[in-house]
Short mmCIF file of C-alpha atoms in Angstrom, two decimals:
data_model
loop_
_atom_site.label_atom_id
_atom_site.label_comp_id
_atom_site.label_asym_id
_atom_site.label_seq_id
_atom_site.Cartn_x
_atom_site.Cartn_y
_atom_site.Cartn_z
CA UNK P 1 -74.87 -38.84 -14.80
CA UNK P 2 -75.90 -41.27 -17.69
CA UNK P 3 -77.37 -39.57 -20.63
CA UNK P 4 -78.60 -42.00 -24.35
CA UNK P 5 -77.71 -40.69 -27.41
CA UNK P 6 -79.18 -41.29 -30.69
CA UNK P 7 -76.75 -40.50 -33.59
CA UNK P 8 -77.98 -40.19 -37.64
CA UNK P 9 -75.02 -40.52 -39.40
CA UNK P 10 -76.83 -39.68 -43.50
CA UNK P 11 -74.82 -39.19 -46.36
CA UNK P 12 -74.20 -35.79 -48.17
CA UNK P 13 -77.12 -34.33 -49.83
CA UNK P 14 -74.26 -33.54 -52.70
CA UNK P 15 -73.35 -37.75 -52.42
CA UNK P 16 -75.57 -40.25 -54.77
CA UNK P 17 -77.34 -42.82 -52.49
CA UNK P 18 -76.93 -45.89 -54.71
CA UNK P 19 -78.24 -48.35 -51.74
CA UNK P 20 -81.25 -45.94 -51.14
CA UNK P 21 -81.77 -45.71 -55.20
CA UNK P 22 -82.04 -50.05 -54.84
CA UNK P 23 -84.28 -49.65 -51.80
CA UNK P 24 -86.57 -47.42 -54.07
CA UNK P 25 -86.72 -49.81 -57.13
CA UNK P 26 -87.59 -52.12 -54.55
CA UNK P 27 -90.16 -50.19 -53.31
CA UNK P 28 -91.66 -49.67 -56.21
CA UNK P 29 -91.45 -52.84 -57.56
CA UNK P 30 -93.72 -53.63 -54.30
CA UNK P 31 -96.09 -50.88 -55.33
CA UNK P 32 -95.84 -48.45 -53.08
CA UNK P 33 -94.65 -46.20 -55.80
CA UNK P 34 -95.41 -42.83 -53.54
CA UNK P 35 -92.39 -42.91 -51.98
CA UNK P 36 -89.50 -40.93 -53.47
CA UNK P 37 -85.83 -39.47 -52.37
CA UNK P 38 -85.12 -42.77 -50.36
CA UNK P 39 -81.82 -42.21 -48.40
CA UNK P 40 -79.77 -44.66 -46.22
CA UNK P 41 -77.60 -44.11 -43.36
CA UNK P 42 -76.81 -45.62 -40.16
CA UNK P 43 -78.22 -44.63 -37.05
CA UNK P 44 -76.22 -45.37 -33.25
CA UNK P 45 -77.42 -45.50 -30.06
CA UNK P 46 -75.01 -45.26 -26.88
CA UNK P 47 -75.32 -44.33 -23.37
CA UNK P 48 -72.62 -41.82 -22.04
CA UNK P 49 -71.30 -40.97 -18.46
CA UNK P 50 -70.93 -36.89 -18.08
CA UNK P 51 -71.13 -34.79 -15.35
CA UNK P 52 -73.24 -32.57 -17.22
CA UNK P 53 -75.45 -32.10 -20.54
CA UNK P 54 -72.64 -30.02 -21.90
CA UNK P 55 -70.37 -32.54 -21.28
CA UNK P 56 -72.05 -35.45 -22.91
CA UNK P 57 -72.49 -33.20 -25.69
CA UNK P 58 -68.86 -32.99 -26.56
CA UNK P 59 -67.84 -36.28 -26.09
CA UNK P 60 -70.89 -37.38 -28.42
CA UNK P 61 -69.01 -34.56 -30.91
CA UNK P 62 -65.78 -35.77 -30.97
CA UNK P 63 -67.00 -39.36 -31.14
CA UNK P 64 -68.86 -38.53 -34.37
CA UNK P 65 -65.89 -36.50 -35.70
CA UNK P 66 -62.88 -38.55 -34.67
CA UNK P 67 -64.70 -42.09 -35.61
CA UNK P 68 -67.94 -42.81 -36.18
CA UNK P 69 -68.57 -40.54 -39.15
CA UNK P 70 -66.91 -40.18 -42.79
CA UNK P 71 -66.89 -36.21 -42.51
CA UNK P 72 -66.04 -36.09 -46.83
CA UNK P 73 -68.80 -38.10 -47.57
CA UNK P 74 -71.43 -38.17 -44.15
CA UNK P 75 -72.92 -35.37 -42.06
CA UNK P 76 -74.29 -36.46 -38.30
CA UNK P 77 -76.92 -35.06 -36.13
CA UNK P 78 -77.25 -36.88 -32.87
CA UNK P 79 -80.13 -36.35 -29.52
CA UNK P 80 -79.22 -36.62 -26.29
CA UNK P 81 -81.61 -37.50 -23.08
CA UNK P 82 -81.13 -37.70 -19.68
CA UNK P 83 -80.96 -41.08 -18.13
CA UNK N 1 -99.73 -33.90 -49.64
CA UNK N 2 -96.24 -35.02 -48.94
CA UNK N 3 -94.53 -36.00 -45.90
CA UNK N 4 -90.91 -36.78 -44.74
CA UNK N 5 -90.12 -39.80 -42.61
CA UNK N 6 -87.25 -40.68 -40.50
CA UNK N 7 -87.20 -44.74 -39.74
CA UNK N 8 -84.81 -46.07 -37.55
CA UNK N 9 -84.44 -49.74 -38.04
CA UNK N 10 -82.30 -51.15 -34.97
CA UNK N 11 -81.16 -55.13 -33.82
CA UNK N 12 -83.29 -56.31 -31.29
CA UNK N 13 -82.32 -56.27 -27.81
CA UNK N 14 -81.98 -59.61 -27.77
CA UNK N 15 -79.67 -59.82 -29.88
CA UNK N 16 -75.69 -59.55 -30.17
CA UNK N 17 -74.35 -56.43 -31.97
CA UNK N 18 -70.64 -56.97 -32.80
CA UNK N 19 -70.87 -54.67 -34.92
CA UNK N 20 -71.63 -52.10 -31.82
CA UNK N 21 -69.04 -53.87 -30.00
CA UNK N 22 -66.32 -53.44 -31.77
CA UNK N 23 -67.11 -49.47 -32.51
CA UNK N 24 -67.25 -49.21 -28.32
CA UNK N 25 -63.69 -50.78 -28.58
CA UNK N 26 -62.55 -48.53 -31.30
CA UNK N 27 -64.11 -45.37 -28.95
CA UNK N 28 -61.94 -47.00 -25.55
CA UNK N 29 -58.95 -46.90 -27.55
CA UNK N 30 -59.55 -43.55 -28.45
CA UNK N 31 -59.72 -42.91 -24.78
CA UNK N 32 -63.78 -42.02 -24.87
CA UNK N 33 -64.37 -44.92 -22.31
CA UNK N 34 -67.26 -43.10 -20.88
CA UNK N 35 -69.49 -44.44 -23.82
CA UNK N 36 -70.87 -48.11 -23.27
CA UNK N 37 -73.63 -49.97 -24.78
CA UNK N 38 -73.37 -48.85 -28.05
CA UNK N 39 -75.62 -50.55 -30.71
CA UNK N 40 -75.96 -49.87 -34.39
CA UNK N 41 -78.60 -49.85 -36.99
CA UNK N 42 -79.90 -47.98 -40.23
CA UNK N 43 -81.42 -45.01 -40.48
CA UNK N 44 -83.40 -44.04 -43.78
CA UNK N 45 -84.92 -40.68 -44.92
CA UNK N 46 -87.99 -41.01 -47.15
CA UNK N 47 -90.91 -38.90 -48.88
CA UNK N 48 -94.06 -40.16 -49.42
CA UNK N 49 -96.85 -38.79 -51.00
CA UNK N 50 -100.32 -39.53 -49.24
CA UNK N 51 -104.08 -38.04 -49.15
CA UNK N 52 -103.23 -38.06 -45.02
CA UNK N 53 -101.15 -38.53 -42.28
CA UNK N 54 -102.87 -41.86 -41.46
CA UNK N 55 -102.38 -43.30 -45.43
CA UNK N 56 -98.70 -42.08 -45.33
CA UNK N 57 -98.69 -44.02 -41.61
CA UNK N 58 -100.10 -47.02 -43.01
CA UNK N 59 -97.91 -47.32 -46.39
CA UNK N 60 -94.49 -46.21 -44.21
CA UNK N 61 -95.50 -49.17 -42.18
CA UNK N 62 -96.27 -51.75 -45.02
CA UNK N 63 -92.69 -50.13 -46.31
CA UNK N 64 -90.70 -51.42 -42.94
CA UNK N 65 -92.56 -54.65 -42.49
CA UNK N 66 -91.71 -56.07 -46.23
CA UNK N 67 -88.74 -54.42 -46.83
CA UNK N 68 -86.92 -52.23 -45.18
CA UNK N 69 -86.74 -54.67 -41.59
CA UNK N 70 -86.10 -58.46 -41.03
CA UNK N 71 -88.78 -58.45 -37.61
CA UNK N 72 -87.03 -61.92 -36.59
CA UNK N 73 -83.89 -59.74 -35.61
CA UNK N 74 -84.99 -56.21 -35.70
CA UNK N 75 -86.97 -53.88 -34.79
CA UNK N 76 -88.16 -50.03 -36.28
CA UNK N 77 -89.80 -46.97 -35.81
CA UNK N 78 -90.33 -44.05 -37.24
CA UNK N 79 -91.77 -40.37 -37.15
CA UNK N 80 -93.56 -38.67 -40.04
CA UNK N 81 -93.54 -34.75 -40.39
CA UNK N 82 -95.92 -32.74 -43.35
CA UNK N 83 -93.76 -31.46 -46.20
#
């Protein structure tokens, strides 16, 4: 069974965002000065063969954990639908 | 009223995402060869501070189209959620 995942990978809330501080300035400097707390991270999407939900689950887990995601610095949250 | 938005801002499928690639490599070797097509972009967390849903629509919007995306190789979207 194929299942898509899509992976946030965000930096600490603890961790200064200097690249979403720029985007900000940026922003601003556009004037769309309403928007605040700007924060950068990447986001992944991949397509998984599991036999089941469960399964696709863990692999996505140990994915994130093992390589995709600084754990000192980053925090992930990732979806997963069936094909 | 303030609102949160998640914008995902991904290549176009069109184009050629080494940097994907070479991640799907890096997840092989790692013996996670059940995970193909894998395709990488930015993800970025915002507030915004609007009289509505639509305004905070329309100024997330402006936001992407002249600066957070280059529209001749990607493409985003996003979801807004009330504070």
């Amino acid at each position: 069974m194929k299942f898509f995942a899509e992976i946030d990978i965000m930096p600490q809330k603890e961790i200064l965002d200097p690249q979403g501080k720029a985007v900000k300035l940026g922003l601003h400097n556009l004037n769309m000065d309403t928007i605040d707390n700007v924060r950068i991270g990447k986001h992944i999407r991949l397509e998984v063969d599991a036999a089941s939900e469960e399964d696709a689950r863990t692999t996505i887990d140990a994915a994130c954990r093992q390589l995709l995601a600084n754990l000192i610095m980053e925090e992930y949250s990732f979806t997963l639908k069936a094909a």
